Amino acid sequence: MRAEEICTHYGEDPARFHGAVNTPIFQTSLFVDCEGNEGGLEGRYAYTRVSNPTTEVVEQKVAALEQGEAAKCFSSGMGAISAAMMHYIKEDSHVVATASIYGPARRFLSEYMKRFGIKVTFVSGTDPEELEAAVCEQTDLIYLESPSTYLFLVQNLERIAEIAKKHHAATVIDNTYATPIFQKPLTMGIDMVVHSASKYLGGHSDIIGGVVVGRREDVEQMAQNERELFGAVMSPFDSWLMLRGIRTLPVRMRQHMKNALEMAAYFQELDIVKEVIYPCWDTHPQYELAKRQMTGASGLMSVVFDLPGEQIHRIVEALEFFYRGPSWGGYESLASPVGADLERDNETMKKGLVRLHIGLEGADLLKEDFERAVKHVLGRGVSLG
């Protein structure tokens, strides 16, 4: 099925709900034993912490989009990430993870899981041979994020999946950036995909949520253990909001990418910009690999400015349509000067880096906004390099 068909119709049946074209919100904690509660989408309903009709429609859609067998929704992206990790690791396990993964995910592995004897080795992820060299007999999990946070490093998913199978390790990837519209890791041999649904799947900056997708056996076991016992279950109302967001996911992602490509071309020509980091921009060092694995990229990019940190902060503060904020994936444009105060580059960040989320406002408006901010701070207009 095409993505548009899945997003708008798959898993929905108005005949089940008195002809309602919009799937109802089953805002209930309990389902009682009565006539009519005998089938459902996945069987009998009893308690929303275990299953809920609204949530199951969303889960069916995301599983179909990722070409996975099953999906389960969580109350946050970290709920999904931590459950997926803990499904595959045990006491004294070793984990190989890419260094530039989402910050809380890195902290969960490197700090919190120490109490259970979990050891972790961080690698760049750009060289599969370096990654394989980090694998040992105790390695139970390889955790990926491609493209990665801030630097948008791309991992060779097919090759890493081969390495993992060779060493009997599982693979989990955070696919939030590309979404299943632009990348389908399960088709490249990855075992499990996680998403922060707070980002593009929701799309309106009004929910916190997560999703895990994979083989039915793995997902069901994880739902019965990590999800049920930890209780990080998405609420019916958030499920309904996510369902609303998914209906427009393909068109939103195409517009995010269109605007981002136009902004990348704009920033590339400016004399105050040292580097534009965007996986689908031809200056990216892994552009060919990104094209092979992805059919597009989202609205998130990084721009490295050749300016003092104080001026970078002032430019960001002077922006009107780029809000200052740490998240992304909604309709709005955002700017986060995360590398402005850095003295030198490191493995996860570059000096002068500003992460930008290019929203749906339109590239012309965003260019004008940036030019106003530069003139306000530097006393001159932007210049071509």
Short mmCIF file of C-alpha atoms in Angstrom, two decimals:
data_model
loop_
_atom_site.label_atom_id
_atom_site.label_comp_id
_atom_site.label_asym_id
_atom_site.label_seq_id
_atom_site.Cartn_x
_atom_site.Cartn_y
_atom_site.Cartn_z
CA MET A 1 0.00 0.00 0.00
CA ARG A 2 1.05 3.58 -0.57
CA ALA A 3 1.83 5.70 2.48
CA GLU A 4 -1.12 7.99 1.73
CA GLU A 5 -3.50 5.04 1.78
CA ILE A 6 -2.14 3.77 5.10
CA CYS A 7 -2.23 7.20 6.73
CA THR A 8 -5.78 8.04 5.70
CA HIS A 9 -7.64 4.72 5.71
CA TYR A 10 -5.69 1.68 6.94
CA GLY A 11 -7.00 0.15 10.18
CA GLU A 12 -10.15 2.27 10.20
CA ASP A 13 -13.69 0.99 9.69
CA PRO A 14 -16.55 3.50 10.08
CA ALA A 15 -19.03 0.62 10.12
CA ARG A 16 -17.69 -0.44 13.52
CA PHE A 17 -18.47 2.98 15.00
CA HIS A 18 -21.97 3.87 13.73
CA GLY A 19 -20.55 5.37 10.52
CA ALA A 20 -18.21 7.84 12.24
CA VAL A 21 -15.55 8.86 9.70
CA ASN A 22 -13.24 9.83 12.57
CA THR A 23 -12.19 7.00 14.90
CA PRO A 24 -13.71 7.71 18.35
CA ILE A 25 -11.67 8.35 21.48
CA PHE A 26 -12.25 5.42 23.79
CA GLN A 27 -11.55 7.51 26.90
CA THR A 28 -11.98 4.69 29.37
CA SER A 29 -9.72 2.78 31.73
CA LEU A 30 -11.93 -0.31 31.97
CA PHE A 31 -13.79 -2.53 29.49
CA VAL A 32 -16.44 -4.73 31.12
CA ASP A 33 -17.54 -8.21 30.19
CA CYS A 34 -20.61 -7.74 28.00
CA GLU A 35 -22.09 -8.53 24.62
CA GLY A 36 -20.13 -6.71 21.92
CA ASN A 37 -16.78 -6.84 23.70
CA GLU A 38 -15.84 -10.12 22.08
CA GLY A 39 -13.69 -9.31 19.04
CA GLY A 40 -12.08 -5.94 18.64
CA LEU A 41 -9.04 -5.23 16.51
CA GLU A 42 -6.66 -7.46 18.48
CA GLY A 43 -9.01 -9.45 20.67
CA ARG A 44 -11.04 -8.82 23.81
CA TYR A 45 -10.50 -5.51 25.65
CA ALA A 46 -10.18 -5.37 29.43
CA TYR A 47 -7.92 -2.48 30.56
CA THR A 48 -6.43 0.45 28.66
CA ARG A 49 -2.96 -0.16 30.13
CA VAL A 50 -3.02 -3.36 28.06
CA SER A 51 -5.05 -2.40 24.98
CA ASN A 52 -7.44 0.25 23.73
CA PRO A 53 -9.34 0.48 20.39
CA THR A 54 -8.21 4.04 19.62
CA THR A 55 -4.58 3.22 20.32
CA GLU A 56 -4.70 0.02 18.29
CA VAL A 57 -5.77 1.89 15.14
CA VAL A 58 -2.66 4.07 15.47
CA GLU A 59 -0.46 1.04 16.12
CA GLN A 60 -1.76 -0.70 13.00
CA LYS A 61 -1.00 2.37 10.88
CA VAL A 62 2.57 2.80 12.15
CA ALA A 63 3.33 -0.91 11.77
CA ALA A 64 2.09 -0.82 8.18
CA LEU A 65 4.08 2.34 7.41
CA GLU A 66 7.28 0.73 8.74
CA GLN A 67 6.45 -2.60 7.06
CA GLY A 68 6.61 -4.27 10.46
CA GLU A 69 4.38 -6.97 11.87
CA ALA A 70 3.26 -5.12 15.01
CA ALA A 71 3.62 -1.83 16.88
CA LYS A 72 2.95 -0.61 20.41
CA CYS A 73 2.48 2.98 21.57
CA PHE A 74 4.05 4.45 24.70
CA SER A 75 3.48 7.56 26.78
CA SER A 76 6.81 9.06 25.67
CA GLY A 77 9.66 8.52 23.26
CA MET A 78 11.95 7.56 26.15
CA GLY A 79 9.34 5.07 27.32
CA ALA A 80 9.59 3.39 23.92
CA ILE A 81 13.40 3.64 23.75
CA SER A 82 14.05 2.25 27.23
CA ALA A 83 11.52 -0.58 26.76
CA ALA A 84 13.07 -1.59 23.43
CA MET A 85 16.57 -1.62 24.93
CA MET A 86 15.55 -3.58 28.01
CA HIS A 87 13.71 -6.14 25.91
CA TYR A 88 17.02 -7.27 24.43
CA ILE A 89 19.52 -6.81 27.27
CA LYS A 90 20.01 -8.64 30.53
CA GLU A 91 22.22 -8.32 33.57
CA ASP A 92 25.89 -7.82 32.55
CA SER A 93 25.04 -7.36 28.87
CA HIS A 94 27.24 -5.27 26.61
CA VAL A 95 25.74 -2.67 24.26
CA VAL A 96 27.32 -0.97 21.25
CA ALA A 97 25.73 2.40 20.53
CA THR A 98 26.42 5.32 18.24
CA ALA A 99 27.93 8.25 20.14
CA SER A 100 25.60 10.97 18.87
CA ILE A 101 22.29 9.35 19.87
CA TYR A 102 19.55 11.29 21.65
CA GLY A 103 20.99 12.63 24.93
CA PRO A 104 18.59 10.94 27.39
CA ALA A 105 19.02 7.62 25.55
CA ARG A 106 22.80 7.92 25.94
CA ARG A 107 22.42 8.77 29.63
CA PHE A 108 20.06 5.81 30.15
CA LEU A 109 22.70 3.44 28.77
CA SER A 110 25.85 4.98 30.22
CA GLU A 111 24.59 6.01 33.67
CA TYR A 112 21.28 4.44 34.72
CA MET A 113 21.95 0.91 33.45
CA LYS A 114 25.29 0.73 35.28
CA ARG A 115 23.40 -0.47 38.36
CA PHE A 116 22.58 -3.69 36.44
CA GLY A 117 26.14 -4.25 35.25
CA ILE A 118 25.40 -3.09 31.70
CA LYS A 119 28.48 -1.98 29.80
CA VAL A 120 28.33 0.24 26.73
CA THR A 121 30.82 1.13 24.00
CA PHE A 122 30.11 4.24 21.95
CA VAL A 123 31.27 4.41 18.34
CA SER A 124 30.85 6.93 15.54
CA GLY A 125 28.69 4.50 13.56
CA THR A 126 29.97 5.79 10.23
CA ASP A 127 32.47 2.92 9.87
CA PRO A 128 30.87 -0.55 10.14
CA GLU A 129 34.28 -2.13 10.72
CA GLU A 130 34.88 0.12 13.74
CA LEU A 131 31.46 -0.89 15.02
CA GLU A 132 32.17 -4.59 14.54
CA ALA A 133 35.48 -4.23 16.37
CA ALA A 134 33.54 -2.96 19.40
CA VAL A 135 31.34 -6.08 19.50
CA CYS A 136 32.30 -8.74 22.06
CA GLU A 137 30.90 -12.03 23.29
CA GLN A 138 28.60 -10.25 25.76
CA THR A 139 27.13 -7.86 23.16
CA ASP A 140 23.36 -8.34 23.08
CA LEU A 141 22.32 -5.05 21.48
CA ILE A 142 23.49 -2.58 18.84
CA TYR A 143 21.63 0.71 19.26
CA LEU A 144 21.51 3.14 16.32
CA GLU A 145 20.13 6.52 15.35
CA SER A 146 20.40 7.31 11.66
CA PRO A 147 20.62 10.14 10.80
CA SER A 148 21.95 11.03 14.26
CA THR A 149 21.24 14.00 16.49
CA TYR A 150 22.91 17.34 15.67
CA LEU A 151 25.55 16.03 13.22
CA PHE A 152 23.16 13.85 11.17
CA LEU A 153 25.66 11.05 10.75
CA VAL A 154 24.33 8.17 8.64
CA GLN A 155 24.91 4.51 9.47
CA ASN A 156 25.06 1.74 6.87
CA LEU A 157 22.01 -0.15 8.13
CA GLU A 158 22.23 -3.22 5.88
CA ARG A 159 25.89 -3.80 6.75
CA ILE A 160 25.33 -3.26 10.48
CA ALA A 161 22.36 -5.66 10.43
CA GLU A 162 24.65 -8.28 8.86
CA ILE A 163 27.26 -7.70 11.55
CA ALA A 164 24.66 -7.99 14.30
CA LYS A 165 23.28 -11.27 12.97
CA LYS A 166 26.80 -12.66 12.62
CA HIS A 167 27.42 -11.97 16.31
CA HIS A 168 23.89 -12.92 17.50
CA ALA A 169 23.09 -9.38 18.66
CA ALA A 170 19.83 -7.49 18.21
CA THR A 171 19.55 -4.11 16.49
CA VAL A 172 17.31 -1.21 17.50
CA ILE A 173 17.18 2.13 15.65
CA ASP A 174 15.65 5.48 16.44
CA ASN A 175 13.90 6.40 13.16
CA THR A 176 12.29 9.61 14.44
CA TYR A 177 14.22 11.91 12.09
CA ALA A 178 13.35 10.27 8.77
CA THR A 179 9.97 8.82 9.77
CA PRO A 180 8.69 5.75 7.88
CA ILE A 181 7.83 8.08 4.99
CA PHE A 182 11.54 8.48 4.14
CA GLN A 183 13.23 5.42 5.72
CA LYS A 184 12.17 1.85 6.55
CA PRO A 185 14.96 0.20 8.60
CA LEU A 186 13.11 -3.09 9.10
CA THR A 187 13.37 -3.75 5.36
CA MET A 188 17.17 -3.41 5.71
CA GLY A 189 17.46 -6.09 8.39
CA ILE A 190 17.09 -4.03 11.58
CA ASP A 191 15.15 -5.86 14.32
CA MET A 192 13.22 -3.05 15.98
CA VAL A 193 12.38 0.60 15.26
CA VAL A 194 11.54 3.25 17.85
CA HIS A 195 9.99 6.69 17.37
CA SER A 196 9.37 9.75 19.46
CA ALA A 197 5.77 10.33 18.39
CA SER A 198 6.05 13.78 19.95
CA LYS A 199 7.88 14.78 16.77
CA TYR A 200 6.64 14.20 13.20
CA LEU A 201 4.12 11.41 13.85
CA GLY A 202 2.14 13.79 16.06
CA GLY A 203 3.22 16.79 14.03
CA HIS A 204 1.46 19.54 16.00
CA SER A 205 3.61 19.88 19.15
CA ASP A 206 0.69 18.85 21.36
CA ILE A 207 1.44 15.28 22.45
CA ILE A 208 4.18 13.32 24.21
CA GLY A 209 4.43 9.76 22.93
CA GLY A 210 6.54 6.95 21.55
CA VAL A 211 6.16 3.88 19.32
CA VAL A 212 8.02 0.58 18.95
CA VAL A 213 7.71 -1.47 15.74
CA GLY A 214 9.10 -4.91 14.87
CA ARG A 215 8.34 -8.61 14.62
CA ARG A 216 5.06 -9.52 16.28
CA GLU A 217 6.65 -11.98 18.71
CA ASP A 218 9.19 -9.41 19.94
CA VAL A 219 6.69 -6.56 20.18
CA GLU A 220 4.08 -8.64 22.01
CA GLN A 221 6.65 -9.94 24.51
CA MET A 222 7.87 -6.40 25.13
CA ALA A 223 4.28 -5.18 25.57
CA GLN A 224 3.57 -7.89 28.16
CA ASN A 225 6.78 -7.18 30.08
CA GLU A 226 8.36 -3.76 29.69
CA ARG A 227 5.24 -1.80 28.70
CA GLU A 228 2.68 -3.39 31.01
CA LEU A 229 4.97 -3.59 34.03
CA PHE A 230 6.47 -0.11 33.67
CA GLY A 231 3.08 1.34 32.75
CA ALA A 232 4.33 3.79 30.09
CA VAL A 233 1.16 3.48 27.99
CA MET A 234 -0.14 6.18 25.64
CA SER A 235 -3.49 7.65 26.69
CA PRO A 236 -6.52 7.27 24.38
CA PHE A 237 -6.69 11.03 23.82
CA ASP A 238 -3.02 11.25 22.83
CA SER A 239 -3.57 8.24 20.55
CA TRP A 240 -6.41 10.13 18.85
CA LEU A 241 -4.23 13.24 18.43
CA MET A 242 -1.47 11.09 16.96
CA LEU A 243 -3.99 9.50 14.59
CA ARG A 244 -4.96 12.98 13.43
CA GLY A 245 -1.29 13.82 12.85
CA ILE A 246 -0.54 10.66 10.88
CA ARG A 247 -3.32 11.45 8.40
CA THR A 248 -1.28 14.41 7.11
CA LEU A 249 2.19 12.88 7.61
CA PRO A 250 3.14 12.36 3.92
CA VAL A 251 2.19 15.86 2.81
CA ARG A 252 3.80 17.46 5.86
CA MET A 253 7.07 15.58 5.37
CA ARG A 254 7.27 16.58 1.71
CA GLN A 255 6.77 20.24 2.64
CA HIS A 256 9.31 20.09 5.48
CA MET A 257 11.86 18.67 3.04
CA LYS A 258 11.05 21.22 0.31
CA ASN A 259 11.53 24.11 2.74
CA ALA A 260 14.68 22.57 4.24
CA LEU A 261 16.36 22.09 0.87
CA GLU A 262 15.64 25.71 -0.03
CA MET A 263 17.04 26.90 3.31
CA ALA A 264 20.13 24.68 2.93
CA ALA A 265 20.88 26.26 -0.44
CA TYR A 266 20.38 29.71 1.11
CA PHE A 267 22.67 29.14 4.10
CA GLN A 268 25.34 27.50 1.93
CA GLU A 269 25.94 30.80 0.13
CA LEU A 270 26.31 33.04 3.19
CA ASP A 271 29.72 34.35 4.23
CA ILE A 272 28.98 33.84 7.95
CA VAL A 273 28.22 30.13 7.49
CA LYS A 274 31.01 27.59 7.67
CA GLU A 275 28.96 24.42 7.05
CA VAL A 276 25.43 23.21 6.37
CA ILE A 277 24.71 19.72 7.74
CA TYR A 278 21.72 18.06 6.09
CA PRO A 279 21.69 14.42 4.90
CA CYS A 280 19.99 15.17 1.59
CA TRP A 281 22.29 18.11 0.76
CA ASP A 282 25.09 17.15 -1.62
CA THR A 283 27.85 18.57 0.61
CA HIS A 284 27.07 15.99 3.30
CA PRO A 285 30.00 13.50 3.47
CA GLN A 286 27.57 10.55 3.44
CA TYR A 287 25.22 11.94 0.84
CA GLU A 288 25.37 8.84 -1.39
CA LEU A 289 24.65 6.47 1.51
CA ALA A 290 21.79 8.69 2.67
CA LYS A 291 20.28 8.65 -0.84
CA ARG A 292 20.54 4.86 -0.94
CA GLN A 293 18.85 4.31 2.42
CA MET A 294 16.40 7.21 2.49
CA THR A 295 13.92 8.59 -0.01
CA GLY A 296 14.06 12.02 1.59
CA ALA A 297 14.92 13.97 4.71
CA SER A 298 12.92 15.92 7.25
CA GLY A 299 13.01 19.57 8.26
CA LEU A 300 15.82 19.21 10.80
CA MET A 301 19.31 20.47 9.91
CA SER A 302 22.34 22.06 11.51
CA VAL A 303 24.18 25.20 10.41
CA VAL A 304 27.71 25.91 11.67
CA PHE A 305 28.31 29.66 11.89
CA ASP A 306 31.70 31.34 11.56
CA LEU A 307 30.86 33.87 14.28
CA PRO A 308 31.65 34.38 17.97
CA GLY A 309 29.28 32.56 20.29
CA GLU A 310 27.88 35.79 21.71
CA GLN A 311 26.80 36.96 18.25
CA ILE A 312 25.25 33.57 17.46
CA HIS A 313 23.14 33.78 20.63
CA ARG A 314 22.04 37.31 19.79
CA ILE A 315 21.03 36.36 16.24
CA VAL A 316 18.97 33.44 17.51
CA GLU A 317 17.32 35.66 20.13
CA ALA A 318 16.47 38.24 17.43
CA LEU A 319 14.62 35.72 15.25
CA GLU A 320 10.85 36.18 15.14
CA PHE A 321 9.55 33.08 13.32
CA PHE A 322 12.25 30.69 14.52
CA TYR A 323 11.23 30.03 18.12
CA ARG A 324 13.88 29.05 20.66
CA GLY A 325 13.22 25.52 21.81
CA PRO A 326 14.85 22.10 22.29
CA SER A 327 12.36 19.84 20.47
CA TRP A 328 11.28 19.63 16.81
CA GLY A 329 8.92 17.90 14.42
CA GLY A 330 5.93 20.21 14.72
CA TYR A 331 4.60 22.78 12.27
CA GLU A 332 6.81 25.52 13.73
CA SER A 333 10.41 26.49 12.97
CA LEU A 334 12.92 26.32 15.82
CA ALA A 335 16.49 27.40 16.49
CA SER A 336 18.75 25.94 19.18
CA PRO A 337 22.33 27.36 19.47
CA VAL A 338 23.69 24.21 21.09
CA GLY A 339 27.28 24.68 19.85
CA ALA A 340 27.56 28.45 20.27
CA ASP A 341 29.58 28.27 23.50
CA LEU A 342 31.79 25.35 22.47
CA GLU A 343 35.52 26.07 22.30
CA ARG A 344 36.30 23.22 19.90
CA ASP A 345 34.57 20.41 17.99
CA ASN A 346 33.96 17.05 19.69
CA GLU A 347 32.47 13.71 18.61
CA THR A 348 28.86 14.85 19.03
CA MET A 349 28.98 18.61 18.47
CA LYS A 350 30.71 21.35 16.43
CA LYS A 351 31.76 24.79 17.56
CA GLY A 352 29.26 27.41 16.34
CA LEU A 353 26.53 24.87 15.53
CA VAL A 354 22.89 25.93 15.56
CA ARG A 355 20.28 23.23 15.09
CA LEU A 356 17.35 24.45 13.02
CA HIS A 357 13.98 22.88 12.52
CA ILE A 358 12.53 24.17 9.27
CA GLY A 359 8.78 24.26 9.73
CA LEU A 360 5.85 24.80 7.42
CA GLU A 361 5.87 28.62 7.31
CA GLY A 362 7.57 28.83 3.92
CA ALA A 363 11.23 29.38 3.08
CA ASP A 364 10.84 33.01 1.93
CA LEU A 365 9.42 34.05 5.29
CA LEU A 366 12.22 32.25 7.15
CA LYS A 367 14.93 33.83 5.00
CA GLU A 368 13.51 37.30 5.67
CA ASP A 369 13.40 36.51 9.38
CA PHE A 370 17.05 35.45 9.40
CA GLU A 371 18.16 38.48 7.40
CA ARG A 372 16.38 40.83 9.84
CA ALA A 373 18.10 39.15 12.78
CA VAL A 374 21.56 39.36 11.17
CA LYS A 375 21.12 43.03 10.32
CA HIS A 376 19.97 43.74 13.87
CA VAL A 377 23.04 42.06 15.41
CA LEU A 378 25.80 42.69 12.87
CA GLY A 379 24.59 46.01 11.55
CA ARG A 380 24.65 44.79 7.97
CA GLY A 381 22.69 42.52 5.68
CA VAL A 382 23.72 38.97 4.85
CA SER A 383 26.46 38.60 2.22
CA LEU A 384 27.24 35.83 -0.19
CA GLY A 385 30.43 33.92 0.53
#
